[in-house]
mmCIF file of C-alpha atoms and ligand atoms in Angstrom:
data_model
loop_
_atom_site.group_PDB
_atom_site.id
_atom_site.type_symbol
_atom_site.label_atom_id
_atom_site.label_comp_id
_atom_site.label_asym_id
_atom_site.label_seq_id
_atom_site.Cartn_x
_atom_site.Cartn_y
_atom_site.Cartn_z
ATOM 1 C CA UNK A 56 -6.813 47.803 -21.182
ATOM 2 C CA UNK A 57 -8.498 47.473 -17.803
ATOM 3 C CA UNK A 58 -10.833 49.882 -16.119
ATOM 4 C CA UNK A 59 -8.859 52.532 -14.273
ATOM 5 C CA UNK A 60 -8.812 51.489 -10.587
ATOM 6 C CA UNK A 61 -10.712 54.474 -9.299
ATOM 7 C CA UNK A 62 -12.950 52.401 -7.008
ATOM 8 C CA UNK A 63 -12.390 52.345 -3.246
ATOM 9 C CA UNK A 64 -11.589 48.968 -1.683
ATOM 10 C CA UNK A 65 -15.014 48.492 -0.170
ATOM 11 C CA UNK A 66 -17.041 49.649 -3.186
ATOM 12 C CA UNK A 67 -18.986 47.051 -5.134
ATOM 13 C CA UNK A 68 -16.771 45.678 -7.885
ATOM 14 C CA UNK A 69 -17.160 47.089 -11.372
ATOM 15 C CA UNK A 70 -17.721 43.609 -12.803
ATOM 16 C CA UNK A 71 -21.175 43.278 -11.233
ATOM 17 C CA UNK A 72 -20.293 40.279 -9.039
ATOM 18 C CA UNK A 73 -21.844 42.010 -6.043
ATOM 19 C CA UNK A 74 -18.634 41.379 -4.054
ATOM 20 C CA UNK A 75 -16.479 44.162 -2.710
ATOM 21 C CA UNK A 76 -13.886 45.464 -5.134
ATOM 22 C CA UNK A 77 -10.973 44.463 -2.846
ATOM 23 C CA UNK A 78 -12.260 40.848 -2.698
ATOM 24 C CA UNK A 79 -12.887 40.696 -6.436
ATOM 25 C CA UNK A 80 -10.970 42.416 -9.250
ATOM 26 C CA UNK A 81 -8.619 44.734 -7.407
ATOM 27 C CA UNK A 82 -5.445 42.651 -7.839
ATOM 28 C CA UNK A 83 -6.230 42.036 -11.492
ATOM 29 C CA UNK A 84 -6.660 45.799 -11.990
ATOM 30 C CA UNK A 85 -3.565 46.850 -10.096
ATOM 31 C CA UNK A 86 -1.223 44.099 -11.240
ATOM 32 C CA UNK A 87 -2.459 42.002 -14.167
ATOM 33 C CA UNK A 88 0.808 40.008 -14.323
ATOM 34 C CA UNK A 89 0.523 38.964 -10.679
ATOM 35 C CA UNK A 90 -3.131 38.034 -11.121
ATOM 36 C CA UNK A 91 -2.272 35.876 -14.130
ATOM 37 C CA UNK A 92 0.541 34.145 -12.217
ATOM 38 C CA UNK A 93 -1.786 33.439 -9.279
ATOM 39 C CA UNK A 94 -4.405 32.027 -11.610
ATOM 40 C CA UNK A 95 -1.791 29.790 -13.292
ATOM 41 C CA UNK A 96 -0.603 28.473 -9.951
ATOM 42 C CA UNK A 97 -4.215 27.723 -8.894
ATOM 43 C CA UNK A 98 -4.713 25.786 -12.123
ATOM 44 C CA UNK A 99 -1.451 23.893 -11.614
ATOM 45 C CA UNK A 100 -2.522 22.947 -8.084
ATOM 46 C CA UNK A 101 -5.852 21.702 -9.439
ATOM 47 C CA UNK A 102 -4.117 19.610 -12.091
ATOM 48 C CA UNK A 103 -1.817 18.055 -9.478
ATOM 49 C CA UNK A 104 -4.757 17.390 -7.197
ATOM 50 C CA UNK A 105 -6.533 15.530 -9.993
ATOM 51 C CA UNK A 106 -3.407 13.629 -11.085
ATOM 52 C CA UNK A 107 -2.093 12.493 -7.701
ATOM 53 C CA UNK A 108 -3.513 10.807 -4.637
ATOM 54 C CA UNK A 109 -4.321 12.926 -1.587
ATOM 55 C CA UNK A 110 -5.474 11.888 1.872
ATOM 56 C CA UNK A 111 -9.249 11.671 2.239
ATOM 57 C CA UNK A 112 -11.427 11.416 5.353
ATOM 58 C CA UNK A 113 -11.184 8.287 7.486
ATOM 59 C CA UNK A 114 -14.322 6.595 8.790
ATOM 60 C CA UNK A 115 -14.651 5.747 12.505
ATOM 61 C CA UNK A 116 -12.702 2.729 13.716
ATOM 62 C CA UNK A 117 -14.369 -0.583 12.878
ATOM 63 C CA UNK A 118 -15.085 -2.879 15.821
ATOM 64 C CA UNK A 119 -13.998 -6.489 16.176
ATOM 65 C CA UNK A 120 -16.386 -8.782 18.111
ATOM 66 C CA UNK A 121 -15.117 -9.863 21.523
ATOM 67 C CA UNK A 122 -14.977 -13.563 20.620
ATOM 68 C CA UNK A 123 -12.300 -12.968 17.946
ATOM 69 C CA UNK A 124 -8.817 -13.707 19.345
ATOM 70 C CA UNK A 125 -6.481 -10.730 18.968
ATOM 71 C CA UNK A 126 -2.756 -10.737 18.219
ATOM 72 C CA UNK A 127 -0.665 -9.413 21.143
ATOM 73 C CA UNK A 128 0.028 -6.003 19.548
ATOM 74 C CA UNK A 129 -3.686 -5.269 19.213
ATOM 75 C CA UNK A 130 -3.884 -5.145 23.010
ATOM 76 C CA UNK A 131 -1.067 -2.592 23.265
ATOM 77 C CA UNK A 132 -1.888 1.122 22.952
ATOM 78 C CA UNK A 133 1.127 1.614 20.678
ATOM 79 C CA UNK A 134 0.473 -1.554 18.709
ATOM 80 C CA UNK A 135 3.837 -3.046 19.659
ATOM 81 C CA UNK A 136 4.253 -6.834 19.549
ATOM 82 C CA UNK A 137 5.256 -8.364 22.896
ATOM 83 C CA UNK A 138 6.923 -11.388 21.339
ATOM 84 C CA UNK A 139 8.822 -11.710 18.108
ATOM 85 C CA UNK A 140 8.990 -15.132 16.486
ATOM 86 C CA UNK A 141 12.222 -16.441 14.981
ATOM 87 C CA UNK A 142 12.557 -16.972 11.264
ATOM 88 C CA UNK A 143 13.397 -20.634 11.803
ATOM 89 C CA UNK A 144 11.513 -23.515 10.133
ATOM 90 C CA UNK A 145 8.045 -24.112 11.557
ATOM 91 C CA UNK A 146 6.777 -27.348 13.104
ATOM 92 C CA UNK A 147 4.074 -29.394 11.381
ATOM 93 C CA UNK A 148 1.289 -28.040 13.566
ATOM 94 C CA UNK A 149 2.168 -24.414 12.849
ATOM 95 C CA UNK A 150 2.413 -25.179 9.137
ATOM 96 C CA UNK A 151 -1.085 -26.704 9.206
ATOM 97 C CA UNK A 152 -2.416 -23.530 10.844
ATOM 98 C CA UNK A 153 -0.556 -21.370 8.319
ATOM 99 C CA UNK A 154 -2.231 -23.197 5.447
ATOM 100 C CA UNK A 155 -5.650 -22.282 6.806
ATOM 101 C CA UNK A 156 -4.822 -18.672 7.644
ATOM 102 C CA UNK A 157 -3.213 -18.171 4.247
ATOM 103 C CA UNK A 158 -6.177 -19.668 2.395
ATOM 104 C CA UNK A 159 -8.496 -17.373 4.356
ATOM 105 C CA UNK A 160 -6.350 -14.346 3.444
ATOM 106 C CA UNK A 161 -6.486 -15.318 -0.237
ATOM 107 C CA UNK A 162 -10.275 -15.655 -0.073
ATOM 108 C CA UNK A 163 -10.663 -12.242 1.531
ATOM 109 C CA UNK A 164 -8.354 -10.696 -1.064
ATOM 110 C CA UNK A 165 -10.528 -12.224 -3.788
ATOM 111 C CA UNK A 166 -13.651 -10.677 -2.227
ATOM 112 C CA UNK A 167 -11.970 -7.287 -2.001
ATOM 113 C CA UNK A 168 -10.738 -7.489 -5.584
ATOM 114 C CA UNK A 169 -14.212 -8.348 -6.849
ATOM 115 C CA UNK A 170 -15.469 -5.049 -5.394
ATOM 116 C CA UNK A 171 -12.871 -2.868 -7.149
ATOM 117 C CA UNK A 172 -14.536 -0.651 -9.762
ATOM 118 C CA UNK A 173 -14.787 3.048 -10.598
ATOM 119 C CA UNK A 174 -16.807 4.835 -7.902
ATOM 120 C CA UNK A 175 -15.965 2.580 -4.951
ATOM 121 C CA UNK A 176 -14.166 4.139 -1.978
ATOM 122 C CA UNK A 177 -11.108 2.585 -0.407
ATOM 123 C CA UNK A 178 -13.083 2.699 2.856
ATOM 124 C CA UNK A 179 -15.671 0.350 1.321
ATOM 125 C CA UNK A 180 -12.855 -2.064 0.401
ATOM 126 C CA UNK A 181 -11.687 -1.859 4.015
ATOM 127 C CA UNK A 182 -15.194 -2.757 5.205
ATOM 128 C CA UNK A 183 -15.205 -5.840 2.977
ATOM 129 C CA UNK A 184 -11.774 -6.944 4.232
ATOM 130 C CA UNK A 185 -12.730 -6.293 7.854
ATOM 131 C CA UNK A 186 -15.960 -8.266 7.635
ATOM 132 C CA UNK A 187 -14.335 -10.996 5.526
ATOM 133 C CA UNK A 188 -11.711 -11.634 8.208
ATOM 134 C CA UNK A 189 -14.273 -11.694 11.002
ATOM 135 C CA UNK A 190 -16.625 -13.982 9.043
ATOM 136 C CA UNK A 191 -13.772 -16.518 8.939
ATOM 137 C CA UNK A 192 -13.153 -16.227 12.662
ATOM 138 C CA UNK A 193 -10.000 -14.170 12.187
ATOM 139 C CA UNK A 194 -8.670 -10.745 13.159
ATOM 140 C CA UNK A 195 -7.670 -8.257 10.421
ATOM 141 C CA UNK A 196 -3.944 -8.038 11.225
ATOM 142 C CA UNK A 197 -3.312 -4.408 10.120
ATOM 143 C CA UNK A 198 -5.869 -3.001 12.590
ATOM 144 C CA UNK A 199 -3.902 -1.499 15.464
ATOM 145 C CA UNK A 200 -0.521 -2.726 14.236
ATOM 146 C CA UNK A 201 2.145 -0.319 15.412
ATOM 147 C CA UNK A 202 5.532 0.581 14.224
ATOM 148 C CA UNK A 203 7.378 3.810 14.373
ATOM 149 C CA UNK A 204 4.107 5.608 13.614
ATOM 150 C CA UNK A 205 0.718 5.590 15.349
ATOM 151 C CA UNK A 206 -0.984 2.191 15.081
ATOM 152 C CA UNK A 207 -2.485 1.467 11.662
ATOM 153 C CA UNK A 208 -6.148 2.546 11.931
ATOM 154 C CA UNK A 209 -7.737 0.233 9.346
ATOM 155 C CA UNK A 210 -8.048 -3.457 8.436
ATOM 156 C CA UNK A 211 -6.653 -3.345 4.887
ATOM 157 C CA UNK A 212 -3.915 -1.428 3.086
ATOM 158 C CA UNK A 213 -5.087 0.276 -0.118
ATOM 159 C CA UNK A 214 -2.342 1.807 -2.248
ATOM 160 C CA UNK A 215 -3.451 3.762 -5.332
ATOM 161 C CA UNK A 216 -1.272 4.704 -8.346
ATOM 162 C CA UNK A 217 1.923 6.340 -7.006
ATOM 163 C CA UNK A 218 1.326 4.983 -3.493
ATOM 164 C CA UNK A 219 3.857 2.173 -2.977
ATOM 165 C CA UNK A 220 2.313 0.483 0.066
ATOM 166 C CA UNK A 221 0.520 0.945 3.412
ATOM 167 C CA UNK A 222 -2.082 3.382 2.050
ATOM 168 C CA UNK A 223 -4.829 3.968 4.628
ATOM 169 C CA UNK A 224 -8.409 3.380 3.412
ATOM 170 C CA UNK A 225 -10.528 6.525 3.499
ATOM 171 C CA UNK A 226 -13.131 8.471 1.497
ATOM 172 C CA UNK A 227 -10.951 8.348 -1.657
ATOM 173 C CA UNK A 228 -13.091 7.336 -4.631
ATOM 174 C CA UNK A 229 -11.413 5.046 -7.173
ATOM 175 C CA UNK A 230 -11.713 6.366 -10.706
ATOM 176 C CA UNK A 231 -11.500 4.874 -14.164
ATOM 177 C CA UNK A 232 -7.832 4.343 -15.062
ATOM 178 C CA UNK A 233 -6.502 3.977 -11.494
ATOM 179 C CA UNK A 234 -4.586 0.959 -10.217
ATOM 180 C CA UNK A 235 -4.996 -0.095 -6.589
ATOM 181 C CA UNK A 236 -3.053 -2.562 -4.487
ATOM 182 C CA UNK A 237 -5.051 -4.250 -1.732
ATOM 183 C CA UNK A 238 -3.030 -5.970 0.990
ATOM 184 C CA UNK A 239 -4.898 -8.444 3.222
ATOM 185 C CA UNK A 240 -3.480 -10.052 6.343
ATOM 186 C CA UNK A 241 -5.566 -12.202 8.671
ATOM 187 C CA UNK A 242 -4.655 -13.526 12.122
ATOM 188 C CA UNK A 243 -6.406 -16.862 12.469
ATOM 189 C CA UNK A 244 -5.808 -19.540 15.122
ATOM 190 C CA UNK A 245 -2.583 -17.895 16.252
ATOM 191 C CA UNK A 246 -0.875 -17.296 12.899
ATOM 192 C CA UNK A 247 -0.906 -14.671 10.152
ATOM 193 C CA UNK A 248 -1.492 -15.148 6.412
ATOM 194 C CA UNK A 249 -0.366 -12.197 4.263
ATOM 195 C CA UNK A 250 -1.143 -11.576 0.579
ATOM 196 C CA UNK A 251 -1.748 -8.694 -1.797
ATOM 197 C CA UNK A 252 -2.507 -7.929 -5.431
ATOM 198 C CA UNK A 253 -2.822 -4.896 -7.667
ATOM 199 C CA UNK A 254 -6.187 -4.453 -9.395
ATOM 200 C CA UNK A 255 -7.139 -2.381 -12.444
ATOM 201 C CA UNK A 256 -9.960 0.138 -12.030
ATOM 202 C CA UNK A 257 -12.012 0.236 -15.240
ATOM 203 C CA UNK A 258 -10.021 0.968 -18.384
ATOM 204 C CA UNK A 259 -6.317 1.370 -17.584
ATOM 205 C CA UNK A 260 -3.637 2.687 -19.961
ATOM 206 C CA UNK A 261 -1.073 0.346 -21.513
ATOM 207 C CA UNK A 262 1.855 1.631 -19.431
ATOM 208 C CA UNK A 263 0.087 0.853 -16.154
ATOM 209 C CA UNK A 264 -1.170 -2.521 -17.374
ATOM 210 C CA UNK A 265 2.357 -3.460 -18.384
ATOM 211 C CA UNK A 266 3.659 -2.348 -14.974
ATOM 212 C CA UNK A 267 1.136 -4.601 -13.271
ATOM 213 C CA UNK A 268 2.037 -7.558 -15.514
ATOM 214 C CA UNK A 269 5.785 -7.157 -14.954
ATOM 215 C CA UNK A 270 5.256 -6.827 -11.187
ATOM 216 C CA UNK A 271 3.313 -10.110 -11.132
ATOM 217 C CA UNK A 272 6.181 -11.692 -13.092
ATOM 218 C CA UNK A 273 8.645 -10.319 -10.524
ATOM 219 C CA UNK A 274 6.802 -12.178 -7.766
ATOM 220 C CA UNK A 275 6.844 -15.326 -9.918
ATOM 221 C CA UNK A 276 10.596 -15.167 -10.582
ATOM 222 C CA UNK A 277 11.176 -14.496 -6.881
ATOM 223 C CA UNK A 278 9.179 -17.609 -5.977
ATOM 224 C CA UNK A 279 11.095 -19.627 -8.577
ATOM 225 C CA UNK A 280 14.362 -18.560 -6.898
ATOM 226 C CA UNK A 281 13.341 -20.195 -3.614
ATOM 227 C CA UNK A 282 15.441 -23.362 -3.303
ATOM 228 C CA UNK A 283 16.176 -25.199 -0.074
ATOM 229 C CA UNK A 284 19.881 -24.819 0.565
ATOM 230 C CA UNK A 285 19.955 -21.629 -1.506
ATOM 231 C CA UNK A 286 20.273 -18.093 -0.157
ATOM 232 C CA UNK A 287 17.651 -15.498 0.689
ATOM 233 C CA UNK A 288 19.772 -13.068 -1.327
ATOM 234 C CA UNK A 289 19.055 -15.037 -4.551
ATOM 235 C CA UNK A 290 15.398 -13.989 -4.406
ATOM 236 C CA UNK A 291 16.154 -10.291 -4.665
ATOM 237 C CA UNK A 292 18.735 -10.811 -7.353
ATOM 238 C CA UNK A 293 16.211 -12.633 -9.570
ATOM 239 C CA UNK A 294 13.568 -9.949 -9.052
ATOM 240 C CA UNK A 295 15.918 -7.033 -9.691
ATOM 241 C CA UNK A 296 17.218 -8.562 -12.925
ATOM 242 C CA UNK A 297 13.700 -9.156 -14.222
ATOM 243 C CA UNK A 298 12.515 -5.628 -13.368
ATOM 244 C CA UNK A 299 15.542 -3.634 -14.472
ATOM 245 C CA UNK A 300 15.962 -5.554 -17.753
ATOM 246 C CA UNK A 301 12.491 -4.206 -18.597
ATOM 247 C CA UNK A 302 13.262 -0.660 -17.471
ATOM 248 C CA UNK A 303 11.443 -0.687 -14.120
ATOM 249 C CA UNK A 304 12.634 0.315 -10.668
ATOM 250 C CA UNK A 305 12.653 -1.911 -7.576
ATOM 251 C CA UNK A 306 11.532 -0.094 -4.435
ATOM 252 C CA UNK A 307 14.260 -0.591 -1.818
ATOM 253 C CA UNK A 308 12.675 0.581 1.408
ATOM 254 C CA UNK A 309 10.203 -2.273 1.999
ATOM 255 C CA UNK A 310 10.980 -5.962 2.215
ATOM 256 C CA UNK A 311 9.317 -9.350 2.377
ATOM 257 C CA UNK A 312 9.485 -11.005 5.778
ATOM 258 C CA UNK A 313 9.152 -14.102 7.856
ATOM 259 C CA UNK A 314 5.532 -14.642 8.899
ATOM 260 C CA UNK A 315 3.794 -17.068 11.232
ATOM 261 C CA UNK A 316 2.948 -16.477 14.886
ATOM 262 C CA UNK A 317 4.441 -12.995 14.298
ATOM 263 C CA UNK A 318 3.197 -10.675 11.546
ATOM 264 C CA UNK A 319 6.795 -9.746 10.740
ATOM 265 C CA UNK A 320 9.963 -11.655 11.667
ATOM 266 C CA UNK A 321 13.277 -12.657 10.144
ATOM 267 C CA UNK A 322 14.315 -13.246 7.462
ATOM 268 C CA UNK A 323 14.247 -9.896 5.672
ATOM 269 C CA UNK A 324 13.547 -10.680 2.031
ATOM 270 C CA UNK A 325 15.022 -7.893 -0.084
ATOM 271 C CA UNK A 326 13.604 -7.507 -3.578
ATOM 272 C CA UNK A 327 16.940 -6.375 -5.019
ATOM 273 C CA UNK A 328 20.398 -7.877 -4.824
ATOM 274 C CA UNK A 329 21.454 -6.646 -1.413
ATOM 275 C CA UNK A 330 24.859 -7.932 -0.257
ATOM 276 C CA UNK A 331 23.678 -7.600 3.344
ATOM 277 C CA UNK A 332 20.802 -10.044 2.778
ATOM 278 C CA UNK A 333 21.317 -12.796 5.370
ATOM 279 C CA UNK A 334 20.448 -16.400 5.585
ATOM 280 C CA UNK A 335 19.994 -19.775 4.050
ATOM 281 C CA UNK A 336 16.638 -20.990 2.733
ATOM 282 C CA UNK A 337 15.541 -24.024 4.766
ATOM 283 C CA UNK A 338 12.562 -26.391 4.396
ATOM 284 C CA UNK A 339 9.751 -25.431 6.762
ATOM 285 C CA UNK A 340 10.451 -21.686 6.649
ATOM 286 C CA UNK A 341 7.459 -19.461 5.967
ATOM 287 C CA UNK A 342 8.026 -15.993 4.552
ATOM 288 C CA UNK A 343 6.552 -13.531 2.107
ATOM 289 C CA UNK A 344 7.854 -12.169 -1.171
ATOM 290 C CA UNK A 345 6.162 -8.876 -2.068
ATOM 291 C CA UNK A 346 8.011 -6.859 -4.716
ATOM 292 C CA UNK A 347 7.049 -3.215 -5.256
ATOM 293 C CA UNK A 348 7.980 -2.117 -8.773
ATOM 294 C CA UNK A 349 7.787 1.383 -10.254
ATOM 295 C CA UNK A 350 7.657 2.800 -13.753
ATOM 296 C CA UNK A 351 10.212 5.380 -12.646
ATOM 297 C CA UNK A 352 12.918 5.182 -10.032
ATOM 298 C CA UNK A 353 13.026 3.455 -6.671
ATOM 299 C CA UNK A 354 13.253 6.371 -4.232
ATOM 300 C CA UNK A 355 10.324 6.861 -1.903
ATOM 301 C CA UNK A 356 8.819 9.544 0.340
ATOM 302 C CA UNK A 357 6.448 9.252 3.288
ATOM 303 C CA UNK A 358 3.211 11.112 3.899
ATOM 304 C CA UNK A 359 2.783 12.860 7.243
ATOM 305 C CA UNK A 360 0.504 10.018 8.414
ATOM 306 C CA UNK A 361 3.681 7.957 8.938
ATOM 307 C CA UNK A 362 2.362 5.030 6.838
ATOM 308 C CA UNK A 363 1.636 6.034 3.247
ATOM 309 C CA UNK A 364 4.729 5.594 1.060
ATOM 310 C CA UNK A 365 4.803 7.186 -2.403
ATOM 311 C CA UNK A 366 7.382 7.173 -5.181
ATOM 312 C CA UNK A 367 9.562 10.290 -4.962
ATOM 313 C CA UNK A 368 9.016 10.924 -8.689
ATOM 314 C CA UNK A 369 5.261 10.171 -8.365
ATOM 315 C CA UNK A 370 5.520 7.463 -11.014
ATOM 316 C CA UNK A 371 3.022 4.642 -10.698
ATOM 317 C CA UNK A 372 3.947 1.542 -8.741
ATOM 318 C CA UNK A 373 2.467 -1.931 -8.317
ATOM 319 C CA UNK A 374 2.897 -4.846 -5.895
ATOM 320 C CA UNK A 375 2.003 -8.526 -5.514
ATOM 321 C CA UNK A 376 2.542 -10.648 -2.409
ATOM 322 C CA UNK A 377 2.296 -14.285 -1.403
ATOM 323 C CA UNK A 378 3.108 -16.155 1.780
ATOM 324 C CA UNK A 379 5.303 -19.173 0.966
ATOM 325 C CA UNK A 380 6.307 -22.419 2.636
ATOM 326 C CA UNK A 381 9.753 -23.739 1.730
ATOM 327 C CA UNK A 382 9.491 -27.436 0.782
ATOM 328 C CA UNK A 383 12.182 -30.036 0.051
ATOM 329 C CA UNK A 384 12.193 -28.988 -3.590
ATOM 330 C CA UNK A 385 11.201 -25.303 -3.747
ATOM 331 C CA UNK A 386 8.348 -23.120 -2.562
ATOM 332 C CA UNK A 387 4.687 -23.867 -2.000
ATOM 333 C CA UNK A 388 2.411 -20.824 -2.290
ATOM 334 C CA UNK A 389 0.145 -20.886 0.771
ATOM 335 C CA UNK A 390 -1.987 -17.833 -0.063
ATOM 336 C CA UNK A 391 -4.198 -19.537 -2.632
ATOM 337 C CA UNK A 392 -7.961 -20.166 -2.477
HETATM 338 N N1 LIG B 79 0.628 -6.551 4.965
HETATM 339 C C1 LIG B 79 1.774 -5.678 4.995
HETATM 340 C C2 LIG B 79 2.959 -6.524 4.620
HETATM 341 O O1 LIG B 79 2.909 -7.106 3.587
HETATM 342 C C3 LIG B 79 1.974 -5.019 6.295
HETATM 343 C C4 LIG B 79 0.960 -4.027 6.620
HETATM 344 S S1 LIG B 79 1.300 -3.360 8.138
HETATM 345 C C5 LIG B 79 0.069 -2.235 8.322
HETATM 346 O O2 LIG B 79 3.901 -6.702 5.320
HETATM 347 F F1 LIG B 79 0.127 -1.860 9.559
HETATM 348 F F2 LIG B 79 0.252 -1.260 7.484
HETATM 349 F F3 LIG B 79 -1.084 -2.794 8.035
HETATM 350 CO CO1 LIG B 80 3.939 -8.861 3.971
HETATM 351 CO CO1 LIG B 81 0.964 -7.755 3.085
#
């Protein structure tokens, strides 16, 4: 039984809250079922908010000193590249530059990874990546890179839990049990080096740890499938078999890519067996392999920011990426310290 609703709307509420009756208990008095349903939906929203990633607040844009050489797109208001490199084998000089850029990217990724712990914000990881690139004389390639959306506003991609890739660093605080992918690309002496890894935040449950392990294996089997004279398509086939045999999904919407003087060029390196995958693997090519693997299925959705991709089923997802050089016998991983 509730108190008979004899109070006027603007009277003080009977419960002693000091608020007006209409702002306090009136709905509960008039319609207890509706009040209970509203309360349940508030609780559900709170549970979802705690379980899933939401956009936080972005810090002001970080500056890059004037002496650092920018990639062409960073000078364009829309972040569009003026030139697009071919995916053809690189000359010896470019390969030498790639080795240095890729080592620098791997070092920066290591610094970022060392800072991952419960309580750190993704913005702090961005600061470390930004300063790490500049300290090595390079430009943080994501900053100002455009696509279909507004230019990427930060220097690192941070993708937490169900975020597949291209998460934007912000005030989000990493908590015990999260997983976070950090994707570093540096533009150094005219070429890009691109690498990422998924890190555990504190104590992580078995299912997520296993996801991260299998995703690392997927990158390894993809690298092992790189054979001069073989096909780009073989890489995706090897990765898909490894993932699906273990019950995981391969995200379809994002691919590995040629990399060098351009951030992204041909070939497109699918991570599943795509019959439309084009091209022969030739010595001297440089491209990335960067499988995104999910506990659930492979469909994705985009946030309104135009960058952040999440699994449609909100299952957790992990990623690892290396930049490779095709040699006469296989692949050399360039993004190593
Ligand atoms: N580093 C990502 C890749 O692996 C690309 C990031 S583009 C950005 O291809 F604009 F989101 F930074
Ligand atoms: Co890449
Ligand atoms: Co990357």
